[in-house]
CSV table of C-alpha atoms and ligand atoms in Angstrom, one decimal:
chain,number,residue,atom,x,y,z
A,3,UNK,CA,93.4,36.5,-105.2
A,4,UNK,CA,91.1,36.5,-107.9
A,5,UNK,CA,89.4,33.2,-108.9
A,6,UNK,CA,87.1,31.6,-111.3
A,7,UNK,CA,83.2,30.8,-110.8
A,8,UNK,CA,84.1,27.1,-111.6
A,9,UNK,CA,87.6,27.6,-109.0
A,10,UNK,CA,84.4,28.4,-106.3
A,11,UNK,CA,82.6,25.6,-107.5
A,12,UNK,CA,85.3,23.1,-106.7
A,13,UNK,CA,86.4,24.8,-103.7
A,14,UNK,CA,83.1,24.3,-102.7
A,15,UNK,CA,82.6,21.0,-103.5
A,16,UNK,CA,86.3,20.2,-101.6
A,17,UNK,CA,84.8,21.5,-98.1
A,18,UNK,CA,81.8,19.4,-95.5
A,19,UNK,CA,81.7,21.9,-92.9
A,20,UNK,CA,80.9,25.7,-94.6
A,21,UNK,CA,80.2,28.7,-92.4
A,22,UNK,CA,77.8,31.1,-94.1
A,23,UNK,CA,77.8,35.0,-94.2
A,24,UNK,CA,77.2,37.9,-95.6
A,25,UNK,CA,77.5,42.2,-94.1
A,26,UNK,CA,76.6,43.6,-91.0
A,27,UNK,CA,73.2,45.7,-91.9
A,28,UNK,CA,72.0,42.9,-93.9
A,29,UNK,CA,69.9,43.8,-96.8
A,30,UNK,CA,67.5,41.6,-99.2
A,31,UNK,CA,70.8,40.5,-101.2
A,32,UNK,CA,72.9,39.6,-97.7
A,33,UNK,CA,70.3,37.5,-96.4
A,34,UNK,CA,68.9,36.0,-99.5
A,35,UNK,CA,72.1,34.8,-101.2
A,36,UNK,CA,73.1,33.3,-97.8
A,37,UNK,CA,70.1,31.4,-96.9
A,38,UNK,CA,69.7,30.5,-100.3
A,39,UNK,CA,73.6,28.9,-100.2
A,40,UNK,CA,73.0,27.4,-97.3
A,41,UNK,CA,70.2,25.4,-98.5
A,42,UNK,CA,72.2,24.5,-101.7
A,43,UNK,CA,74.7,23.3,-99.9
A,44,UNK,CA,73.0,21.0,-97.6
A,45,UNK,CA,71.2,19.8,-100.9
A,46,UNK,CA,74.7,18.3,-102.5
A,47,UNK,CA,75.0,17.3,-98.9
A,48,UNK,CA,77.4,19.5,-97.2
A,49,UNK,CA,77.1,20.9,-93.8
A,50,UNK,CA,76.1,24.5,-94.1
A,51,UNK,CA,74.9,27.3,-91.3
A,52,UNK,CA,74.3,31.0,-91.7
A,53,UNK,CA,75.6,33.6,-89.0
A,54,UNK,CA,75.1,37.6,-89.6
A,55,UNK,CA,76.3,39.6,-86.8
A,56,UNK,CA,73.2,41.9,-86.5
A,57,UNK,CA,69.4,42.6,-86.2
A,58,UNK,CA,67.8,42.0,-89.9
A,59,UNK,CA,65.5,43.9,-91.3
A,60,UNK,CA,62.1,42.2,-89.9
A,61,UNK,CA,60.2,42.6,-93.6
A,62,UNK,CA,62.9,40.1,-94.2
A,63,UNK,CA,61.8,37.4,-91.9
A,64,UNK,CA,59.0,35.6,-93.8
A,65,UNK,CA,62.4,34.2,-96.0
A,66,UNK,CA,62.5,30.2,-95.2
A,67,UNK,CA,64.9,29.1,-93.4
A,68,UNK,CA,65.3,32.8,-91.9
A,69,UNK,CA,64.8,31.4,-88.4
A,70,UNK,CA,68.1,29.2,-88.9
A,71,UNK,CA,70.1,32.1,-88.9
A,72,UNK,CA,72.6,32.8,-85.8
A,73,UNK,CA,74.1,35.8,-84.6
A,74,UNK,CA,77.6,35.1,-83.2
A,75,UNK,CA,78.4,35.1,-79.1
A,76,UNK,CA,80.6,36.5,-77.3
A,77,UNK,CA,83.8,33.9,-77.7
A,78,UNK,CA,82.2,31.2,-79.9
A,79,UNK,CA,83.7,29.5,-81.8
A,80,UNK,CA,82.4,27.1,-84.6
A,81,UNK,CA,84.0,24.2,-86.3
A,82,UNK,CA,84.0,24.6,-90.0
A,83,UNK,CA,86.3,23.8,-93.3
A,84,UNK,CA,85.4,26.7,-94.9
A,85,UNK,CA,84.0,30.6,-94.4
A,86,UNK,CA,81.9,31.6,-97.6
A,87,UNK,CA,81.2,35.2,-97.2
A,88,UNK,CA,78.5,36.7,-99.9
A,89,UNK,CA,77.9,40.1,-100.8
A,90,UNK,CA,80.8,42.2,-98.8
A,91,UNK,CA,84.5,41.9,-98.2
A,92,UNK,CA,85.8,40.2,-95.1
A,93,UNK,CA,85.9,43.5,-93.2
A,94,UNK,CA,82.3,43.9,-92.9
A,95,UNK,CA,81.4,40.5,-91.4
A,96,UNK,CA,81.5,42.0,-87.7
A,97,UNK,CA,82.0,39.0,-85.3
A,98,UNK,CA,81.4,36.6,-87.5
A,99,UNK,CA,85.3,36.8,-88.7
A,100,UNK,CA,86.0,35.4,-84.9
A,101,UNK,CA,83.7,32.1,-84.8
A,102,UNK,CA,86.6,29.8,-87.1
A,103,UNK,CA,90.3,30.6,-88.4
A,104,UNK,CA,88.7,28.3,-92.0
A,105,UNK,CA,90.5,29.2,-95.0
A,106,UNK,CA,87.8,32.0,-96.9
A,107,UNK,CA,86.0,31.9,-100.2
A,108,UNK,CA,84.8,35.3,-100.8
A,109,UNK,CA,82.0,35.6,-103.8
A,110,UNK,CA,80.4,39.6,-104.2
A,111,UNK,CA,79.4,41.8,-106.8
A,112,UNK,CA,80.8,45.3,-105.5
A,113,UNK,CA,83.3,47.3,-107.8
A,114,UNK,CA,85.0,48.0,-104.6
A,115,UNK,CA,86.3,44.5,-103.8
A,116,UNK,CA,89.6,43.3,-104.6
A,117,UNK,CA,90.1,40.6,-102.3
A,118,UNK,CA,93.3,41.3,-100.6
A,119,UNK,CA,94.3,38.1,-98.8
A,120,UNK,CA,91.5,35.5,-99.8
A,121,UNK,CA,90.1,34.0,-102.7
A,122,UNK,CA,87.0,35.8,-104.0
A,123,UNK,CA,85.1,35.6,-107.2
A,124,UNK,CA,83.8,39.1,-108.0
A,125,UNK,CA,81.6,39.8,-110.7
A,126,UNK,CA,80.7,43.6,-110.6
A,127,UNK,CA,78.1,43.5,-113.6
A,128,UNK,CA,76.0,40.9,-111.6
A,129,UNK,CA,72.8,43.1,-110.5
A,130,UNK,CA,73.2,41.1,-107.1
A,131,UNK,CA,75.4,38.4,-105.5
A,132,UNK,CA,71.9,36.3,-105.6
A,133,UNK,CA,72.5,36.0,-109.4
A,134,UNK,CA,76.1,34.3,-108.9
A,135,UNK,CA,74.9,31.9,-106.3
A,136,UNK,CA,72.3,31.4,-108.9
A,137,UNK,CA,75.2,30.5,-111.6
A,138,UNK,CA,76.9,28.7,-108.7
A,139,UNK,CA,74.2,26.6,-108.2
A,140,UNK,CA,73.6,25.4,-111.7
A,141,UNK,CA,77.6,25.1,-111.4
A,142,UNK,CA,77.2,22.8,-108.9
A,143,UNK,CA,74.4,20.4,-110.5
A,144,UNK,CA,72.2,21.6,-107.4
A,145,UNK,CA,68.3,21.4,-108.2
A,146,UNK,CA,66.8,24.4,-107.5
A,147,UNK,CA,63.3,24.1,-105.0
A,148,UNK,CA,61.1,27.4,-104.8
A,149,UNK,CA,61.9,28.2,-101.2
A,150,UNK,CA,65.9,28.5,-102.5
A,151,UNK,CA,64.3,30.5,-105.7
A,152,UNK,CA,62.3,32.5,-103.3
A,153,UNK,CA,65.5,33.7,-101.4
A,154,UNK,CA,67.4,34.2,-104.6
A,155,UNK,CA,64.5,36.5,-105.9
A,156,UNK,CA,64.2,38.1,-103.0
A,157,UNK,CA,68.1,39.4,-103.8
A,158,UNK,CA,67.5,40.4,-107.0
A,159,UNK,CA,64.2,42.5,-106.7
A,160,UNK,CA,66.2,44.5,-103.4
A,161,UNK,CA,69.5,45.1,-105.1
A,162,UNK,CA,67.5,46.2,-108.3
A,163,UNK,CA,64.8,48.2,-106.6
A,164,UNK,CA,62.1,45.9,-108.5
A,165,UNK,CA,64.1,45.9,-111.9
A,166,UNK,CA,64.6,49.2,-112.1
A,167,UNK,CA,67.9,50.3,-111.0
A,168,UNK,CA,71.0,51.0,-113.7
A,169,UNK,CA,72.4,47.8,-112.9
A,170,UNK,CA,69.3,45.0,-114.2
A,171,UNK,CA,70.6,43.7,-117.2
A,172,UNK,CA,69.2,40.8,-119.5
A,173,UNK,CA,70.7,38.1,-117.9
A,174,UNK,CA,69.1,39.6,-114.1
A,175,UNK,CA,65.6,39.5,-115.7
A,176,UNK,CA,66.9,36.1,-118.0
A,177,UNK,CA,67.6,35.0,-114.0
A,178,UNK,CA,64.3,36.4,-112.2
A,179,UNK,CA,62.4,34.5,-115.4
A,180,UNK,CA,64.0,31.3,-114.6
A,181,UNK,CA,63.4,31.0,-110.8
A,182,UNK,CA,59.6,32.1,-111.6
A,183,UNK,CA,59.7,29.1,-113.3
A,184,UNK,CA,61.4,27.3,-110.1
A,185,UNK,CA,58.3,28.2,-108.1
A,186,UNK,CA,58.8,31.9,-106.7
A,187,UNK,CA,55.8,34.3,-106.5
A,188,UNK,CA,56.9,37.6,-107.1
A,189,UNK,CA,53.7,39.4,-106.0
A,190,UNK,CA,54.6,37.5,-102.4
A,191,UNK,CA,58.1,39.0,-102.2
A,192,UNK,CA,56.9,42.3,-103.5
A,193,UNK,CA,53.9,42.3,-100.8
A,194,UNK,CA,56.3,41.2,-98.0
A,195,UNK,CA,59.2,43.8,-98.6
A,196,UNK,CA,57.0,46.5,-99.1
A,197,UNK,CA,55.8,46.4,-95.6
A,198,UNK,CA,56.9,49.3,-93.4
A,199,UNK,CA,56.5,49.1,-89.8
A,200,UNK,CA,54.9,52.6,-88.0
A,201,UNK,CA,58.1,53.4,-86.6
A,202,UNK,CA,59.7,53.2,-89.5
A,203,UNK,CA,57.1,55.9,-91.2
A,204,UNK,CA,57.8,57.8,-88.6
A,205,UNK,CA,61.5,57.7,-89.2
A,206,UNK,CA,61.4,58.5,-93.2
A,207,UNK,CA,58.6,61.7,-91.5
A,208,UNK,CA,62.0,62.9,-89.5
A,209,UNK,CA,63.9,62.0,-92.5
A,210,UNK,CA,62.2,64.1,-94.7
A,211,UNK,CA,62.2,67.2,-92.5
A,212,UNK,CA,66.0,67.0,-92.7
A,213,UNK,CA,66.1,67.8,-96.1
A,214,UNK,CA,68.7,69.8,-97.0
A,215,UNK,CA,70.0,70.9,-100.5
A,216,UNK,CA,73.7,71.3,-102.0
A,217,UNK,CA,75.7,72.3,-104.6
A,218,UNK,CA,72.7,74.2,-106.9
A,219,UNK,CA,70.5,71.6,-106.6
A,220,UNK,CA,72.8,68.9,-107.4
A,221,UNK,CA,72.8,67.1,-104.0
A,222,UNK,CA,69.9,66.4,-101.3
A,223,UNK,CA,71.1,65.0,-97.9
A,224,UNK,CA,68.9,63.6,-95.3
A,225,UNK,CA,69.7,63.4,-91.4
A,226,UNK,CA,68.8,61.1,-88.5
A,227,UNK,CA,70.1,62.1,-85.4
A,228,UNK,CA,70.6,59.6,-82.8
A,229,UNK,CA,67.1,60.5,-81.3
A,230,UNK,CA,65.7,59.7,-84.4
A,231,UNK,CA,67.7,56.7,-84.7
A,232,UNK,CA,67.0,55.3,-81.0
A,233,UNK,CA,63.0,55.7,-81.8
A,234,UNK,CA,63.5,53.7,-85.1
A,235,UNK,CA,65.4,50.9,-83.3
A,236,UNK,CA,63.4,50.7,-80.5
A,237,UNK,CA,61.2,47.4,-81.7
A,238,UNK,CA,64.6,45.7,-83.4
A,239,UNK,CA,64.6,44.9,-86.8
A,240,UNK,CA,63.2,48.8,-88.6
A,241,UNK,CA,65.4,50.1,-90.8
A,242,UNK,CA,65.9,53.1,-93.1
A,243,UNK,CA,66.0,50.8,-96.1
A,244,UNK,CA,64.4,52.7,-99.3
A,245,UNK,CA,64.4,56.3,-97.5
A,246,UNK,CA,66.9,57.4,-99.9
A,247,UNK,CA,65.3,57.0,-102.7
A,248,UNK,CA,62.5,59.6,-101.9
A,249,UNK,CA,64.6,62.2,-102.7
A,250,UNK,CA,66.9,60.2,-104.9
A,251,UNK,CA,63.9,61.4,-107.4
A,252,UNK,CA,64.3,65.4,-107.5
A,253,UNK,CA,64.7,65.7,-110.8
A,254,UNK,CA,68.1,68.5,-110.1
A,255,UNK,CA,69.6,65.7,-107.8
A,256,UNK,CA,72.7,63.7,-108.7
A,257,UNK,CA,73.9,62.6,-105.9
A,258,UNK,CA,71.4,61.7,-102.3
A,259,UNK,CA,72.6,60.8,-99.3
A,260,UNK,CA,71.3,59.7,-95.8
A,261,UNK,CA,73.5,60.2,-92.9
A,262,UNK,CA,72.4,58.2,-89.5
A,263,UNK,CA,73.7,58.9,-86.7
A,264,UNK,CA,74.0,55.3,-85.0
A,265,UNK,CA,75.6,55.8,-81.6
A,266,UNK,CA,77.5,59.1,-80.9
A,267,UNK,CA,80.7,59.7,-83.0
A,268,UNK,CA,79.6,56.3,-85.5
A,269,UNK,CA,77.6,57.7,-88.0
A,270,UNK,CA,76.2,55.4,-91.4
A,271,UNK,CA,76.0,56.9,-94.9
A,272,UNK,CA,74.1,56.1,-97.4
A,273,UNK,CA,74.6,57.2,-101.0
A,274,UNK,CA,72.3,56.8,-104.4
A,275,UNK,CA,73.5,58.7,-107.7
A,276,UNK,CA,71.9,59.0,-111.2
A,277,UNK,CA,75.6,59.7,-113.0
A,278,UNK,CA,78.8,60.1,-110.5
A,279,UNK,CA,80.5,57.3,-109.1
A,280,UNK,CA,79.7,57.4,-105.4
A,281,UNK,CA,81.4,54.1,-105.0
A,282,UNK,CA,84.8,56.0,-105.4
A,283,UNK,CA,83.7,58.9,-103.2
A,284,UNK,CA,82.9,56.0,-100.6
A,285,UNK,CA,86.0,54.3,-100.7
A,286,UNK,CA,87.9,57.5,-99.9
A,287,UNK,CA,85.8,58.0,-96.5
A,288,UNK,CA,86.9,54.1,-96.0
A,289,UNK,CA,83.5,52.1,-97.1
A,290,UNK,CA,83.0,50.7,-100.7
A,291,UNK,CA,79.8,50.1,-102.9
A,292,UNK,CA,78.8,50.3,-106.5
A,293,UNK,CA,79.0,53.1,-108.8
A,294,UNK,CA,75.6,54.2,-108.1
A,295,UNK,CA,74.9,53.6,-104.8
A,296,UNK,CA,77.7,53.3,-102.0
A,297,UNK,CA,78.2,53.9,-98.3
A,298,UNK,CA,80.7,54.2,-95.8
A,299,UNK,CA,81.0,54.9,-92.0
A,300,UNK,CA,82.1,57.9,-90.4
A,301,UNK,CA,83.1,58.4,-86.9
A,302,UNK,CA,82.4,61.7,-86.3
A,303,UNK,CA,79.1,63.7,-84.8
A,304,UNK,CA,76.4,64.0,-87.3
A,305,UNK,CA,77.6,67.7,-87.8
A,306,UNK,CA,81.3,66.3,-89.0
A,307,UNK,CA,79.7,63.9,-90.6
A,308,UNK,CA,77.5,66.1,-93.3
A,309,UNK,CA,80.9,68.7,-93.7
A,310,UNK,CA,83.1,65.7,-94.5
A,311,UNK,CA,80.7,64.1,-96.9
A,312,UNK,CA,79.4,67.2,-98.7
A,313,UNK,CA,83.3,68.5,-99.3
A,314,UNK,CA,83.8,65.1,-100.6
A,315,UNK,CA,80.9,64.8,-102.8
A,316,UNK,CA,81.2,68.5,-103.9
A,317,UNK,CA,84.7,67.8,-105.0
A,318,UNK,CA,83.6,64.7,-107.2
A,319,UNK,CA,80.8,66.7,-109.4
B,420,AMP,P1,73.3,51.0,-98.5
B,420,AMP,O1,73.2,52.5,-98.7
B,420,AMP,O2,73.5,50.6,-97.1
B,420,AMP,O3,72.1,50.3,-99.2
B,420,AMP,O4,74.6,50.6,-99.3
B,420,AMP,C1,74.8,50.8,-100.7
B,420,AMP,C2,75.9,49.9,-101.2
B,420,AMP,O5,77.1,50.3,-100.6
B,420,AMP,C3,75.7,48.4,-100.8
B,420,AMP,O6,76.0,47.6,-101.9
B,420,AMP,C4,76.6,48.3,-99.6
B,420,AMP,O7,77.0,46.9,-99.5
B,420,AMP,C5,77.7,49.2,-99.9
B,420,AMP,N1,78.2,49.8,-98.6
B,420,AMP,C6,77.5,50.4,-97.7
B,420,AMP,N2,78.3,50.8,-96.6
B,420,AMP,C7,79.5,50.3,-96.9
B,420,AMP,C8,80.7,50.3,-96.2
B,420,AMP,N3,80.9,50.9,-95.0
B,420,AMP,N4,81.8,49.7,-96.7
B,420,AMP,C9,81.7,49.1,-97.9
B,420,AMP,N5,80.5,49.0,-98.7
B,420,AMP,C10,79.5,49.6,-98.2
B,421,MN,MN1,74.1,43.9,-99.7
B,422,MN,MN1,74.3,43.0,-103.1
């Protein structure tokens, strides 16, 4: 069911106990706008803790309040009034959806959401859910400090790409003004998510050598196999975050895409475009995303994998 900004506010202000969370494969937006809730929400004096059911990105880390975070255990429970899940519908929330049976208040920015089955406040011209729980914030009288800024910022710069993306608007950089002037450093965030570690320049190096090209030009697919993957992962928290957009940049290419190859028959993909709406051609293979960039999973060898997606994407331009 559809709700109002102001209908999350009071919901909000109704519950003590809130459970926290945000996707599995958390990115600067998923761990930003959660830590940056939670610490709103203890502020008007609510019990808050954030759970993500995976390893996070470790350029990531440095957020305050990151070390709060849980990762759910096998048959925990936890004892909450309320499950606020940012930046994703329920069904990416991995574990997280067994810890409490609390009624949910869903609040994301993806096109692809239509919460079936819970209240959600979606807002798909909002550059990031970060700039919602900004509005939610303000909403709720809540005073905002620079480490909450500092999360919030961190949200908008990922989900952007530094202001650059399709989807920053006036009120994003109205937004990213305003927590400046809350306390955040944006040379710190940019410094900090920036980082690569070695493995993970070694994994854009086999990235790269995958290159392949489709459709005259129009489409450039890279490929990790699970090889690849496995020497990524083997330090925890590397990703493939920002690969894409290395060849994202060809100037024939409208649609790139990354295929990973997680575990055998579970492959990720990854898509960025510059005009078609790759959200739609996600939510056919069963993921979601935004009109420009979108992913889903597919269980299938990498080999499946690239037929499925390049018939699909082929079909779409
Ligand atoms: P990524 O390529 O992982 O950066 O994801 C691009 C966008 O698509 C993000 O907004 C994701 O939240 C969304 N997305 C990625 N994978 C899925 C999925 N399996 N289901 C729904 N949305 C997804
Ligand atoms: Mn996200
Ligand atoms: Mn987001």
């Amino acid at each position: 069911m559809l709700i109002t900004l102001k209908d999350a506010a009071t919901r909000i202000k109704s519950a003590n106990k809130i459970l926290i969370t945000a996707h599995v494969q958390p990115d600067g937006d998923a761990i930003g706008s959660t830590l940056a809730a939670m610490q709103i929400l203890r502020s008007i004096g609510k019990s808050a803790q954030v759970f993500i059911d995976d390893t996070v990105r470790k350029n990531l880390h440095a957020l305050p309040h990151f070390e709060e975070i849980r990762r759910p255990i096998d048959g925990e429970t936890f004892d909450a009034d309320l499950l606020l899940i940012l930046d994703t519908s329920p069904d990416r929330i991995g574990n997280v959806r067994k810890l409490t049976d609390a009624p949910i208040l869903n609040v994301d920015h993806h096109v692809t959401n239509k919460g079936e089955d819970v209240e959600l406040y979606v807002e798909p011209s909002a550059a990031a859910t970060c700039e919602i729980v900004y509005k939610l914030a303000r909403e709720l009288d809540a005073d905002i400090t620079p480490d909450i800024a500092t999360c919030l910022y961190t949200g908008l710069a990922t989900d952007t790409g530094f202001f650059q993306f399709s989807n920053t608007r006036a009120a994003t950089l109205a937004i990213a003004s305003e927590l400046i002037t809350c306390g955040v450093s944006p040379h710190f965030i940019s410094e900090q998510l920036e980082k690569k570690s070695l493995a993970e320049v070694c994994g854009l190096r086999d990235a790269l050598n995958s290159l392949k090209i489709f459709c005259d030009g129009k489409v450039a697919g890279m490929f990790l196999d699970l090889a690849s993957m496995q020497k990524l992962n083997s330090t925890g928290g590397d990703s493939t975050e920002g690969f894409i957009d290395l060849i994202r940049v060809i100037d024939t290419v409208d649609v790139a895409f990354l295929i990973s190859e997680k575990a055998p028959n579970f492959c990720r993909v990854s898509m960025r475009s510059k005009g078609v709406d790759v959200s739609k051609i996600a939510a056919k293979l069963g993921g979601g995303g935004h009109i420009r960039a979108a992913g889903c999973t597919l269980k299938t060898t990498l080999a499946d994998a690239e037929k499925i997606l390049v018939d699909a994407i082929s079909s779409a331009i």
